Amino acid sequence: MGNRKVICALDTGNITEAVRLTRKLAPHVGAFKIGHALTLQHGLDVIPQLQDAGANRIFLDLKFHDIPNSVALAVREAAKRHVWMMTIHITGGPAMMTAAVEEAREAGVQDAPLLMGVSVLTSLDQQTLTHQLGVSRNLNEHMVQLSKLAIECGIDGVVCSPNEIALIRSEIGHAIIVSPRIRVASETQDQVRTGSARGALDAGADYLVVGRALTASEDIEAALESLGLEPMNSR
Ligand code: C5P
């Protein structure tokens, strides 16, 4: 039966493997996330291939960060291929985000991809932010302010790690929250910015990105269960 709140990350550059995983996992998850590994090798033509293999919803995670016109063109290409969700960097600024939002609106309600803003990459920590990137705000505050800016610009939602979900949820109303860095409960201790699936949903996440815990598993339902995710079909 699976869980439609789970987005499976296809972190492979091998299209045959991606199609195999999609066929296997499509009955169990709500969407599939692809990134540079697949698209740099095979182009966006991987999207219809995965759709044919059962991926009704594709999350194109290329984290665009460029001048407004270039990002708008990226949104147009994604919309043409019926991408469900895609990521852009909030630090590209309001003009870039507004251009993306306008381009998505041009695509019409049916084909407009959901635009998700990335504020601070989940691999960064306070130390790096402060001492190497020269950001004076603390990490949580920085993420909140960037997330609010994104929503003000019309972006549909934001990406954040489990640690920040509750805080960001309290600041952005009903906008969508997607969270990677989900670990089985026993593994979450001592890992920076990770959290359990149940905790992330309870804190206010709408979708969870899970990669290897699913793609490396023989028994998908057992893997979902060990993540603490009960079967559910609603979207
Ligand atoms: O670790 P896992 O295989 O579940 O990773 C799935 C996805 O989570 C990756 O595709 C990546 O986008 C995201 N991730 C992240 N930060 C990390 C590790 C993974 O955002 N430090």
mmCIF file of N, CA, C and O in Angstrom, residues 44-142:
data_model
loop_
_atom_site.group_PDB
_atom_site.id
_atom_site.type_symbol
_atom_site.label_atom_id
_atom_site.label_comp_id
_atom_site.label_asym_id
_atom_site.label_seq_id
_atom_site.Cartn_x
_atom_site.Cartn_y
_atom_site.Cartn_z
ATOM 1 N N LEU A 44 16.676 15.596 -19.996
ATOM 2 C CA LEU A 44 15.346 15.541 -19.369
ATOM 3 C C LEU A 44 14.464 14.465 -19.993
ATOM 4 O O LEU A 44 13.346 14.237 -19.536
ATOM 5 N N ASP A 45 14.973 13.776 -21.032
ATOM 6 C CA ASP A 45 14.197 12.663 -21.600
ATOM 7 C C ASP A 45 14.057 11.504 -20.619
ATOM 8 O O ASP A 45 13.259 10.591 -20.846
ATOM 9 N N VAL A 46 14.825 11.542 -19.530
ATOM 10 C CA VAL A 46 14.614 10.504 -18.494
ATOM 11 C C VAL A 46 13.220 10.643 -17.893
ATOM 12 O O VAL A 46 12.663 9.660 -17.398
ATOM 13 N N ILE A 47 12.676 11.853 -17.930
ATOM 14 C CA ILE A 47 11.390 12.075 -17.245
ATOM 15 C C ILE A 47 10.265 11.225 -17.850
ATOM 16 O O ILE A 47 9.632 10.459 -17.123
ATOM 17 N N PRO A 48 10.036 11.319 -19.186
ATOM 18 C CA PRO A 48 8.995 10.432 -19.737
ATOM 19 C C PRO A 48 9.299 8.951 -19.537
ATOM 20 O O PRO A 48 8.378 8.145 -19.360
ATOM 21 N N GLN A 49 10.562 8.598 -19.530
ATOM 22 C CA GLN A 49 10.892 7.174 -19.306
ATOM 23 C C GLN A 49 10.452 6.731 -17.917
ATOM 24 O O GLN A 49 9.920 5.640 -17.731
ATOM 25 N N LEU A 50 10.699 7.585 -16.936
ATOM 26 C CA LEU A 50 10.294 7.239 -15.564
ATOM 27 C C LEU A 50 8.778 7.310 -15.415
ATOM 28 O O LEU A 50 8.183 6.493 -14.703
ATOM 29 N N GLN A 51 8.172 8.264 -16.104
ATOM 30 C CA GLN A 51 6.699 8.349 -16.066
ATOM 31 C C GLN A 51 6.099 7.064 -16.647
ATOM 32 O O GLN A 51 5.152 6.500 -16.084
ATOM 33 N N ASP A 52 6.680 6.580 -17.750
ATOM 34 C CA ASP A 52 6.183 5.328 -18.352
ATOM 35 C C ASP A 52 6.371 4.149 -17.408
ATOM 36 O O ASP A 52 5.611 3.178 -17.452
ATOM 37 N N ALA A 53 7.400 4.225 -16.560
ATOM 38 C CA ALA A 53 7.674 3.124 -15.621
ATOM 39 C C ALA A 53 6.792 3.211 -14.365
ATOM 40 O O ALA A 53 6.904 2.375 -13.469
ATOM 41 N N GLY A 54 5.949 4.254 -14.299
ATOM 42 C CA GLY A 54 5.007 4.322 -13.173
ATOM 43 C C GLY A 54 5.173 5.508 -12.248
ATOM 44 O O GLY A 54 4.443 5.629 -11.260
ATOM 45 N N ALA A 55 6.140 6.380 -12.552
ATOM 46 C CA ALA A 55 6.345 7.551 -11.694
ATOM 47 C C ALA A 55 5.331 8.637 -12.083
ATOM 48 O O ALA A 55 5.573 9.409 -13.011
ATOM 49 N N ASN A 56 4.230 8.688 -11.371
ATOM 50 C CA ASN A 56 3.210 9.688 -11.706
ATOM 51 C C ASN A 56 3.683 11.085 -11.358
ATOM 52 O O ASN A 56 3.273 12.054 -11.986
ATOM 53 N N ARG A 57 4.509 11.179 -10.338
ATOM 54 C CA ARG A 57 4.995 12.487 -9.908
ATOM 55 C C ARG A 57 6.523 12.486 -9.904
ATOM 56 O O ARG A 57 7.143 11.664 -9.233
ATOM 57 N N ILE A 58 7.096 13.438 -10.653
ATOM 58 C CA ILE A 58 8.557 13.576 -10.702
ATOM 59 C C ILE A 58 8.958 14.881 -10.013
ATOM 60 O O ILE A 58 8.418 15.953 -10.305
ATOM 61 N N PHE A 59 9.911 14.766 -9.110
ATOM 62 C CA PHE A 59 10.488 15.918 -8.415
ATOM 63 C C PHE A 59 11.873 16.145 -9.039
ATOM 64 O O PHE A 59 12.776 15.335 -8.865
ATOM 65 N N LEU A 60 12.003 17.243 -9.780
ATOM 66 C CA LEU A 60 13.258 17.553 -10.466
ATOM 67 C C LEU A 60 14.112 18.407 -9.535
ATOM 68 O O LEU A 60 13.902 19.608 -9.407
ATOM 69 N N ASP A 61 15.075 17.771 -8.897
ATOM 70 C CA ASP A 61 15.864 18.459 -7.865
ATOM 71 C C ASP A 61 17.196 18.927 -8.441
ATOM 72 O O ASP A 61 18.233 18.323 -8.213
ATOM 73 N N LEU A 62 17.156 20.023 -9.195
ATOM 74 C CA LEU A 62 18.385 20.560 -9.799
ATOM 75 C C LEU A 62 18.805 21.874 -9.139
ATOM 76 O O LEU A 62 19.789 22.477 -9.521
ATOM 77 N N LYS A 63 18.054 22.301 -8.152
ATOM 78 C CA LYS A 63 18.400 23.475 -7.326
ATOM 79 C C LYS A 63 18.926 24.642 -8.170
ATOM 80 O O LYS A 63 20.064 25.084 -8.015
ATOM 81 N N PHE A 64 18.069 25.161 -9.019
ATOM 82 C CA PHE A 64 18.485 26.236 -9.916
ATOM 83 C C PHE A 64 18.822 27.520 -9.153
ATOM 84 O O PHE A 64 18.164 27.885 -8.187
ATOM 85 N N HIS A 65 19.872 28.189 -9.603
ATOM 86 C CA HIS A 65 20.344 29.443 -9.007
ATOM 87 C C HIS A 65 21.040 30.204 -10.127
ATOM 88 O O HIS A 65 22.199 29.949 -10.436
ATOM 89 N N ASP A 66 20.317 31.148 -10.727
ATOM 90 C CA ASP A 66 20.869 31.830 -11.909
ATOM 91 C C ASP A 66 20.120 33.136 -12.094
ATOM 92 O O ASP A 66 19.281 33.497 -11.264
ATOM 93 N N ILE A 67 20.398 33.831 -13.179
ATOM 94 C CA ILE A 67 19.659 35.074 -13.425
ATOM 95 C C ILE A 67 18.191 34.720 -13.706
ATOM 96 O O ILE A 67 17.884 33.588 -14.107
ATOM 97 N N PRO A 68 17.287 35.681 -13.475
ATOM 98 C CA PRO A 68 15.854 35.371 -13.605
ATOM 99 C C PRO A 68 15.468 34.708 -14.926
ATOM 100 O O PRO A 68 14.743 33.712 -14.950
ATOM 101 N N ASN A 69 15.975 35.229 -16.048
ATOM 102 C CA ASN A 69 15.580 34.688 -17.346
ATOM 103 C C ASN A 69 15.985 33.213 -17.489
ATOM 104 O O ASN A 69 15.224 32.395 -17.999
ATOM 105 N N SER A 70 17.173 32.876 -17.009
ATOM 106 C CA SER A 70 17.646 31.492 -17.145
ATOM 107 C C SER A 70 16.821 30.539 -16.289
ATOM 108 O O SER A 70 16.509 29.421 -16.708
ATOM 109 N N VAL A 71 16.471 30.980 -15.095
ATOM 110 C CA VAL A 71 15.672 30.109 -14.224
ATOM 111 C C VAL A 71 14.250 29.966 -14.787
ATOM 112 O O VAL A 71 13.667 28.881 -14.759
ATOM 113 N N ALA A 72 13.725 31.042 -15.350
ATOM 114 C CA ALA A 72 12.399 30.953 -15.980
ATOM 115 C C ALA A 72 12.420 29.929 -17.109
ATOM 116 O O ALA A 72 11.487 29.129 -17.272
ATOM 117 N N LEU A 73 13.508 29.914 -17.891
ATOM 118 C CA LEU A 73 13.603 28.932 -18.986
ATOM 119 C C LEU A 73 13.648 27.505 -18.442
ATOM 120 O O LEU A 73 13.069 26.582 -19.027
ATOM 121 N N ALA A 74 14.317 27.334 -17.307
ATOM 122 C CA ALA A 74 14.368 26.003 -16.678
ATOM 123 C C ALA A 74 12.970 25.567 -16.237
ATOM 124 O O ALA A 74 12.574 24.409 -16.431
ATOM 125 N N VAL A 75 12.213 26.500 -15.683
ATOM 126 C CA VAL A 75 10.838 26.189 -15.257
ATOM 127 C C VAL A 75 10.000 25.804 -16.480
ATOM 128 O O VAL A 75 9.216 24.854 -16.442
ATOM 129 N N ARG A 76 10.209 26.526 -17.591
ATOM 130 C CA ARG A 76 9.444 26.212 -18.811
ATOM 131 C C ARG A 76 9.730 24.784 -19.290
ATOM 132 O O ARG A 76 8.821 24.037 -19.641
ATOM 133 N N GLU A 77 11.018 24.402 -19.284
ATOM 134 C CA GLU A 77 11.368 23.041 -19.732
ATOM 135 C C GLU A 77 10.770 21.981 -18.808
ATOM 136 O O GLU A 77 10.314 20.934 -19.260
ATOM 137 N N ALA A 78 10.792 22.261 -17.519
ATOM 138 C CA ALA A 78 10.220 21.309 -16.549
ATOM 139 C C ALA A 78 8.714 21.177 -16.753
ATOM 140 O O ALA A 78 8.157 20.076 -16.730
ATOM 141 N N ALA A 79 8.053 22.313 -16.988
ATOM 142 C CA ALA A 79 6.595 22.296 -17.175
ATOM 143 C C ALA A 79 6.223 21.497 -18.420
ATOM 144 O O ALA A 79 5.258 20.734 -18.414
ATOM 145 N N LYS A 80 7.021 21.653 -19.488
ATOM 146 C CA LYS A 80 6.752 20.919 -20.737
ATOM 147 C C LYS A 80 6.731 19.418 -20.506
ATOM 148 O O LYS A 80 6.058 18.682 -21.190
ATOM 149 N N ARG A 81 7.552 18.989 -19.533
ATOM 150 C CA ARG A 81 7.654 17.545 -19.259
ATOM 151 C C ARG A 81 6.789 17.120 -18.079
ATOM 152 O O ARG A 81 6.968 16.049 -17.532
ATOM 153 N N HIS A 82 5.901 17.978 -17.663
ATOM 154 C CA HIS A 82 4.949 17.648 -16.596
ATOM 155 C C HIS A 82 5.633 17.262 -15.289
ATOM 156 O O HIS A 82 5.213 16.328 -14.605
ATOM 157 N N VAL A 83 6.713 17.990 -14.997
ATOM 158 C CA VAL A 83 7.372 17.790 -13.693
ATOM 159 C C VAL A 83 6.401 18.248 -12.599
ATOM 160 O O VAL A 83 5.747 19.281 -12.723
ATOM 161 N N TRP A 84 6.311 17.471 -11.538
ATOM 162 C CA TRP A 84 5.381 17.791 -10.446
ATOM 163 C C TRP A 84 5.956 18.847 -9.508
ATOM 164 O O TRP A 84 5.270 19.766 -9.057
ATOM 165 N N MET A 85 7.263 18.730 -9.232
ATOM 166 C CA MET A 85 7.895 19.607 -8.235
ATOM 167 C C MET A 85 9.340 19.855 -8.652
ATOM 168 O O MET A 85 9.974 18.962 -9.224
ATOM 169 N N MET A 86 9.867 21.044 -8.375
ATOM 170 C CA MET A 86 11.271 21.316 -8.681
ATOM 171 C C MET A 86 11.856 22.284 -7.649
ATOM 172 O O MET A 86 11.105 22.978 -6.953
ATOM 173 N N THR A 87 13.170 22.327 -7.566
ATOM 174 C CA THR A 87 13.824 23.176 -6.560
ATOM 175 C C THR A 87 14.583 24.343 -7.192
ATOM 176 O O THR A 87 15.202 24.202 -8.249
ATOM 177 N N ILE A 88 14.541 25.483 -6.484
ATOM 178 C CA ILE A 88 15.386 26.627 -6.841
ATOM 179 C C ILE A 88 15.983 27.189 -5.540
ATOM 180 O O ILE A 88 15.406 27.008 -4.476
ATOM 181 N N HIS A 89 17.142 27.845 -5.656
ATOM 182 C CA HIS A 89 17.769 28.425 -4.465
ATOM 183 C C HIS A 89 17.141 29.785 -4.155
ATOM 184 O O HIS A 89 17.139 30.682 -5.009
ATOM 185 N N ILE A 90 16.689 29.941 -2.929
ATOM 186 C CA ILE A 90 16.074 31.213 -2.524
ATOM 187 C C ILE A 90 17.088 32.363 -2.625
ATOM 188 O O ILE A 90 16.733 33.498 -2.937
ATOM 189 N N THR A 91 18.362 32.045 -2.409
ATOM 190 C CA THR A 91 19.397 33.098 -2.454
ATOM 191 C C THR A 91 19.613 33.632 -3.875
ATOM 192 O O THR A 91 20.377 34.578 -4.051
ATOM 193 N N GLY A 92 18.943 33.054 -4.849
ATOM 194 C CA GLY A 92 18.930 33.660 -6.193
ATOM 195 C C GLY A 92 18.202 34.999 -6.195
ATOM 196 O O GLY A 92 18.351 35.788 -7.128
ATOM 197 N N GLY A 93 17.421 35.228 -5.139
ATOM 198 C CA GLY A 93 16.814 36.546 -4.956
ATOM 199 C C GLY A 93 15.377 36.650 -5.442
ATOM 200 O O GLY A 93 14.883 35.789 -6.172
ATOM 201 N N PRO A 94 14.697 37.720 -5.003
ATOM 202 C CA PRO A 94 13.277 37.908 -5.327
ATOM 203 C C PRO A 94 12.986 37.966 -6.827
ATOM 204 O O PRO A 94 11.999 37.396 -7.290
ATOM 205 N N ALA A 95 13.841 38.630 -7.600
ATOM 206 C CA ALA A 95 13.553 38.746 -9.040
ATOM 207 C C ALA A 95 13.604 37.361 -9.698
ATOM 208 O O ALA A 95 12.774 37.029 -10.551
ATOM 209 N N MET A 96 14.579 36.549 -9.276
ATOM 210 C CA MET A 96 14.688 35.198 -9.824
ATOM 211 C C MET A 96 13.465 34.364 -9.448
ATOM 212 O O MET A 96 12.879 33.666 -10.281
ATOM 213 N N MET A 97 13.054 34.466 -8.182
ATOM 214 C CA MET A 97 11.899 33.668 -7.737
ATOM 215 C C MET A 97 10.623 34.117 -8.437
ATOM 216 O O MET A 97 9.819 33.291 -8.871
ATOM 217 N N THR A 98 10.463 35.429 -8.561
ATOM 218 C CA THR A 98 9.255 35.952 -9.215
ATOM 219 C C THR A 98 9.200 35.508 -10.676
ATOM 220 O O THR A 98 8.135 35.139 -11.190
ATOM 221 N N ALA A 99 10.346 35.512 -11.339
ATOM 222 C CA ALA A 99 10.383 35.062 -12.741
ATOM 223 C C ALA A 99 9.981 33.590 -12.831
ATOM 224 O O ALA A 99 9.245 33.188 -13.740
ATOM 225 N N ALA A 100 10.440 32.794 -11.872
ATOM 226 C CA ALA A 100 10.090 31.365 -11.858
ATOM 227 C C ALA A 100 8.589 31.190 -11.631
ATOM 228 O O ALA A 100 7.931 30.389 -12.305
ATOM 229 N N VAL A 101 8.050 31.955 -10.696
ATOM 230 C CA VAL A 101 6.618 31.852 -10.378
ATOM 231 C C VAL A 101 5.781 32.263 -11.595
ATOM 232 O O VAL A 101 4.814 31.580 -11.959
ATOM 233 N N GLU A 102 6.179 33.351 -12.252
ATOM 234 C CA GLU A 102 5.412 33.806 -13.424
ATOM 235 C C GLU A 102 5.454 32.770 -14.534
ATOM 236 O O GLU A 102 4.454 32.494 -15.192
ATOM 237 N N GLU A 103 6.618 32.175 -14.731
ATOM 238 C CA GLU A 103 6.741 31.150 -15.778
ATOM 239 C C GLU A 103 5.889 29.929 -15.444
ATOM 240 O O GLU A 103 5.248 29.358 -16.329
ATOM 241 N N ALA A 104 5.864 29.547 -14.181
ATOM 242 C CA ALA A 104 5.031 28.409 -13.780
ATOM 243 C C ALA A 104 3.559 28.728 -14.027
ATOM 244 O O ALA A 104 2.809 27.874 -14.521
ATOM 245 N N ARG A 105 3.156 29.952 -13.742
ATOM 246 C CA ARG A 105 1.744 30.338 -13.971
ATOM 247 C C ARG A 105 1.396 30.274 -15.451
ATOM 248 O O ARG A 105 0.299 29.882 -15.827
ATOM 249 N N GLU A 106 2.378 30.656 -16.294
ATOM 250 C CA GLU A 106 2.164 30.588 -17.750
ATOM 251 C C GLU A 106 1.818 29.175 -18.190
ATOM 252 O O GLU A 106 1.084 28.974 -19.148
ATOM 253 N N ALA A 107 2.373 28.206 -17.470
ATOM 254 C CA ALA A 107 2.190 26.799 -17.863
ATOM 255 C C ALA A 107 0.759 26.323 -17.588
ATOM 256 O O ALA A 107 0.345 25.290 -18.096
ATOM 257 N N GLY A 108 0.020 27.064 -16.772
ATOM 258 C CA GLY A 108 -1.359 26.667 -16.465
ATOM 259 C C GLY A 108 -1.416 25.743 -15.269
ATOM 260 O O GLY A 108 -0.419 25.114 -14.905
ATOM 261 N N VAL A 109 -2.589 25.664 -14.691
ATOM 262 C CA VAL A 109 -2.752 24.935 -13.425
ATOM 263 C C VAL A 109 -2.314 23.469 -13.547
ATOM 264 O O VAL A 109 -1.642 22.930 -12.666
ATOM 265 N N GLN A 110 -2.665 22.834 -14.650
ATOM 266 C CA GLN A 110 -2.377 21.400 -14.811
ATOM 267 C C GLN A 110 -0.876 21.113 -14.882
ATOM 268 O O GLN A 110 -0.399 20.142 -14.319
ATOM 269 N N ASP A 111 -0.146 21.967 -15.608
ATOM 270 C CA ASP A 111 1.253 21.670 -15.908
ATOM 271 C C ASP A 111 2.265 22.430 -15.060
ATOM 272 O O ASP A 111 3.463 22.164 -15.145
ATOM 273 N N ALA A 112 1.817 23.386 -14.241
ATOM 274 C CA ALA A 112 2.772 24.178 -13.464
ATOM 275 C C ALA A 112 3.471 23.307 -12.433
ATOM 276 O O ALA A 112 2.807 22.680 -11.602
ATOM 277 N N PRO A 113 4.797 23.248 -12.465
ATOM 278 C CA PRO A 113 5.479 22.501 -11.403
ATOM 279 C C PRO A 113 5.385 23.252 -10.079
ATOM 280 O O PRO A 113 5.357 24.484 -10.070
ATOM 281 N N LEU A 114 5.313 22.530 -8.984
ATOM 282 C CA LEU A 114 5.395 23.165 -7.667
ATOM 283 C C LEU A 114 6.830 23.644 -7.492
ATOM 284 O O LEU A 114 7.783 22.880 -7.714
ATOM 285 N N LEU A 115 6.997 24.900 -7.094
ATOM 286 C CA LEU A 115 8.344 25.463 -6.928
ATOM 287 C C LEU A 115 8.730 25.417 -5.459
ATOM 288 O O LEU A 115 8.032 25.988 -4.608
ATOM 289 N N MET A 116 9.836 24.738 -5.184
ATOM 290 C CA MET A 116 10.288 24.591 -3.799
ATOM 291 C C MET A 116 11.585 25.367 -3.616
ATOM 292 O O MET A 116 12.537 25.202 -4.387
ATOM 293 N N GLY A 117 11.641 26.187 -2.581
ATOM 294 C CA GLY A 117 12.822 26.984 -2.317
ATOM 295 C C GLY A 117 13.779 26.283 -1.364
ATOM 296 O O GLY A 117 13.378 25.729 -0.347
ATOM 297 N N VAL A 118 15.067 26.320 -1.736
ATOM 298 C CA VAL A 118 16.118 25.813 -0.847
ATOM 299 C C VAL A 118 16.749 27.018 -0.166
ATOM 300 O O VAL A 118 17.204 27.946 -0.836
ATOM 301 N N SER A 119 16.742 27.035 1.159
ATOM 302 C CA SER A 119 17.313 28.181 1.870
ATOM 303 C C SER A 119 18.781 27.918 2.199
ATOM 304 O O SER A 119 19.677 28.540 1.639
ATOM 305 N N VAL A 120 19.041 26.977 3.111
ATOM 306 C CA VAL A 120 20.417 26.577 3.444
ATOM 307 C C VAL A 120 20.516 25.078 3.207
ATOM 308 O O VAL A 120 19.702 24.311 3.733
ATOM 309 N N LEU A 121 21.464 24.666 2.408
ATOM 310 C CA LEU A 121 21.625 23.232 2.110
ATOM 311 C C LEU A 121 21.733 22.434 3.412
ATOM 312 O O LEU A 121 22.369 22.884 4.366
ATOM 313 N N THR A 122 21.124 21.247 3.419
ATOM 314 C CA THR A 122 21.120 20.464 4.657
ATOM 315 C C THR A 122 22.520 19.974 5.034
ATOM 316 O O THR A 122 22.738 19.516 6.150
ATOM 317 N N SER A 123 23.458 20.078 4.111
ATOM 318 C CA SER A 123 24.830 19.650 4.416
ATOM 319 C C SER A 123 25.624 20.748 5.119
ATOM 320 O O SER A 123 26.741 20.499 5.590
ATOM 321 N N LEU A 124 25.078 21.956 5.182
ATOM 322 C CA LEU A 124 25.806 23.052 5.840
ATOM 323 C C LEU A 124 25.448 23.150 7.318
ATOM 324 O O LEU A 124 24.331 22.829 7.716
ATOM 325 N N ASP A 125 26.392 23.599 8.114
ATOM 326 C CA ASP A 125 26.106 23.795 9.534
ATOM 327 C C ASP A 125 26.433 25.242 9.927
ATOM 328 O O ASP A 125 26.914 26.038 9.114
ATOM 329 N N GLN A 126 26.168 25.531 11.185
ATOM 330 C CA GLN A 126 26.340 26.908 11.674
ATOM 331 C C GLN A 126 27.780 27.399 11.496
ATOM 332 O O GLN A 126 28.023 28.533 11.080
ATOM 333 N N GLN A 127 28.706 26.523 11.804
ATOM 334 C CA GLN A 127 30.132 26.857 11.713
ATOM 335 C C GLN A 127 30.493 27.351 10.302
ATOM 336 O O GLN A 127 31.117 28.391 10.123
ATOM 337 N N THR A 128 30.089 26.581 9.304
ATOM 338 C CA THR A 128 30.383 26.930 7.912
ATOM 339 C C THR A 128 29.676 28.220 7.520
ATOM 340 O O THR A 128 30.263 29.105 6.872
ATOM 341 N N LEU A 129 28.429 28.317 7.922
ATOM 342 C CA LEU A 129 27.624 29.489 7.576
ATOM 343 C C LEU A 129 28.267 30.770 8.119
ATOM 344 O O LEU A 129 28.419 31.763 7.419
ATOM 345 N N THR A 130 28.693 30.703 9.381
ATOM 346 C CA THR A 130 29.230 31.890 10.036
ATOM 347 C C THR A 130 30.648 32.206 9.581
ATOM 348 O O THR A 130 30.947 33.318 9.150
ATOM 349 N N HIS A 131 31.509 31.196 9.673
ATOM 350 C CA HIS A 131 32.941 31.478 9.505
ATOM 351 C C HIS A 131 33.431 31.386 8.070
ATOM 352 O O HIS A 131 34.430 32.000 7.714
ATOM 353 N N GLN A 132 32.748 30.623 7.243
ATOM 354 C CA GLN A 132 33.230 30.519 5.866
ATOM 355 C C GLN A 132 32.353 31.247 4.862
ATOM 356 O O GLN A 132 32.849 31.772 3.871
ATOM 357 N N LEU A 133 31.063 31.301 5.138
ATOM 358 C CA LEU A 133 30.174 31.963 4.179
ATOM 359 C C LEU A 133 29.804 33.383 4.614
ATOM 360 O O LEU A 133 29.137 34.111 3.884
ATOM 361 N N GLY A 134 30.233 33.750 5.815
ATOM 362 C CA GLY A 134 30.055 35.134 6.249
ATOM 363 C C GLY A 134 28.617 35.538 6.513
ATOM 364 O O GLY A 134 28.260 36.715 6.403
ATOM 365 N N VAL A 135 27.788 34.577 6.883
ATOM 366 C CA VAL A 135 26.388 34.898 7.215
ATOM 367 C C VAL A 135 26.312 35.183 8.709
ATOM 368 O O VAL A 135 26.693 34.335 9.524
ATOM 369 N N SER A 136 25.837 36.361 9.079
ATOM 370 C CA SER A 136 25.867 36.720 10.497
ATOM 371 C C SER A 136 24.677 36.162 11.289
ATOM 372 O O SER A 136 24.761 35.972 12.489
ATOM 373 N N ARG A 137 23.553 35.904 10.624
ATOM 374 C CA ARG A 137 22.390 35.351 11.339
ATOM 375 C C ARG A 137 22.651 33.910 11.744
ATOM 376 O O ARG A 137 23.401 33.206 11.055
ATOM 377 N N ASN A 138 21.984 33.457 12.807
ATOM 378 C CA ASN A 138 22.135 32.043 13.100
ATOM 379 C C ASN A 138 21.342 31.217 12.094
ATOM 380 O O ASN A 138 20.448 31.722 11.414
ATOM 381 N N LEU A 139 21.720 29.958 11.975
ATOM 382 C CA LEU A 139 21.218 29.115 10.889
ATOM 383 C C LEU A 139 19.695 29.065 10.848
ATOM 384 O O LEU A 139 19.078 29.260 9.791
ATOM 385 N N ASN A 140 19.068 28.838 11.996
ATOM 386 C CA ASN A 140 17.609 28.745 12.017
ATOM 387 C C ASN A 140 16.953 30.052 11.597
ATOM 388 O O ASN A 140 16.010 30.065 10.811
ATOM 389 N N GLU A 141 17.474 31.136 12.134
ATOM 390 C CA GLU A 141 16.905 32.443 11.803
ATOM 391 C C GLU A 141 17.086 32.740 10.304
ATOM 392 O O GLU A 141 16.185 33.261 9.637
ATOM 393 N N HIS A 142 18.263 32.394 9.788
ATOM 394 C CA HIS A 142 18.551 32.607 8.368
ATOM 395 C C HIS A 142 17.567 31.808 7.512
ATOM 396 O O HIS A 142 17.007 32.318 6.538
#
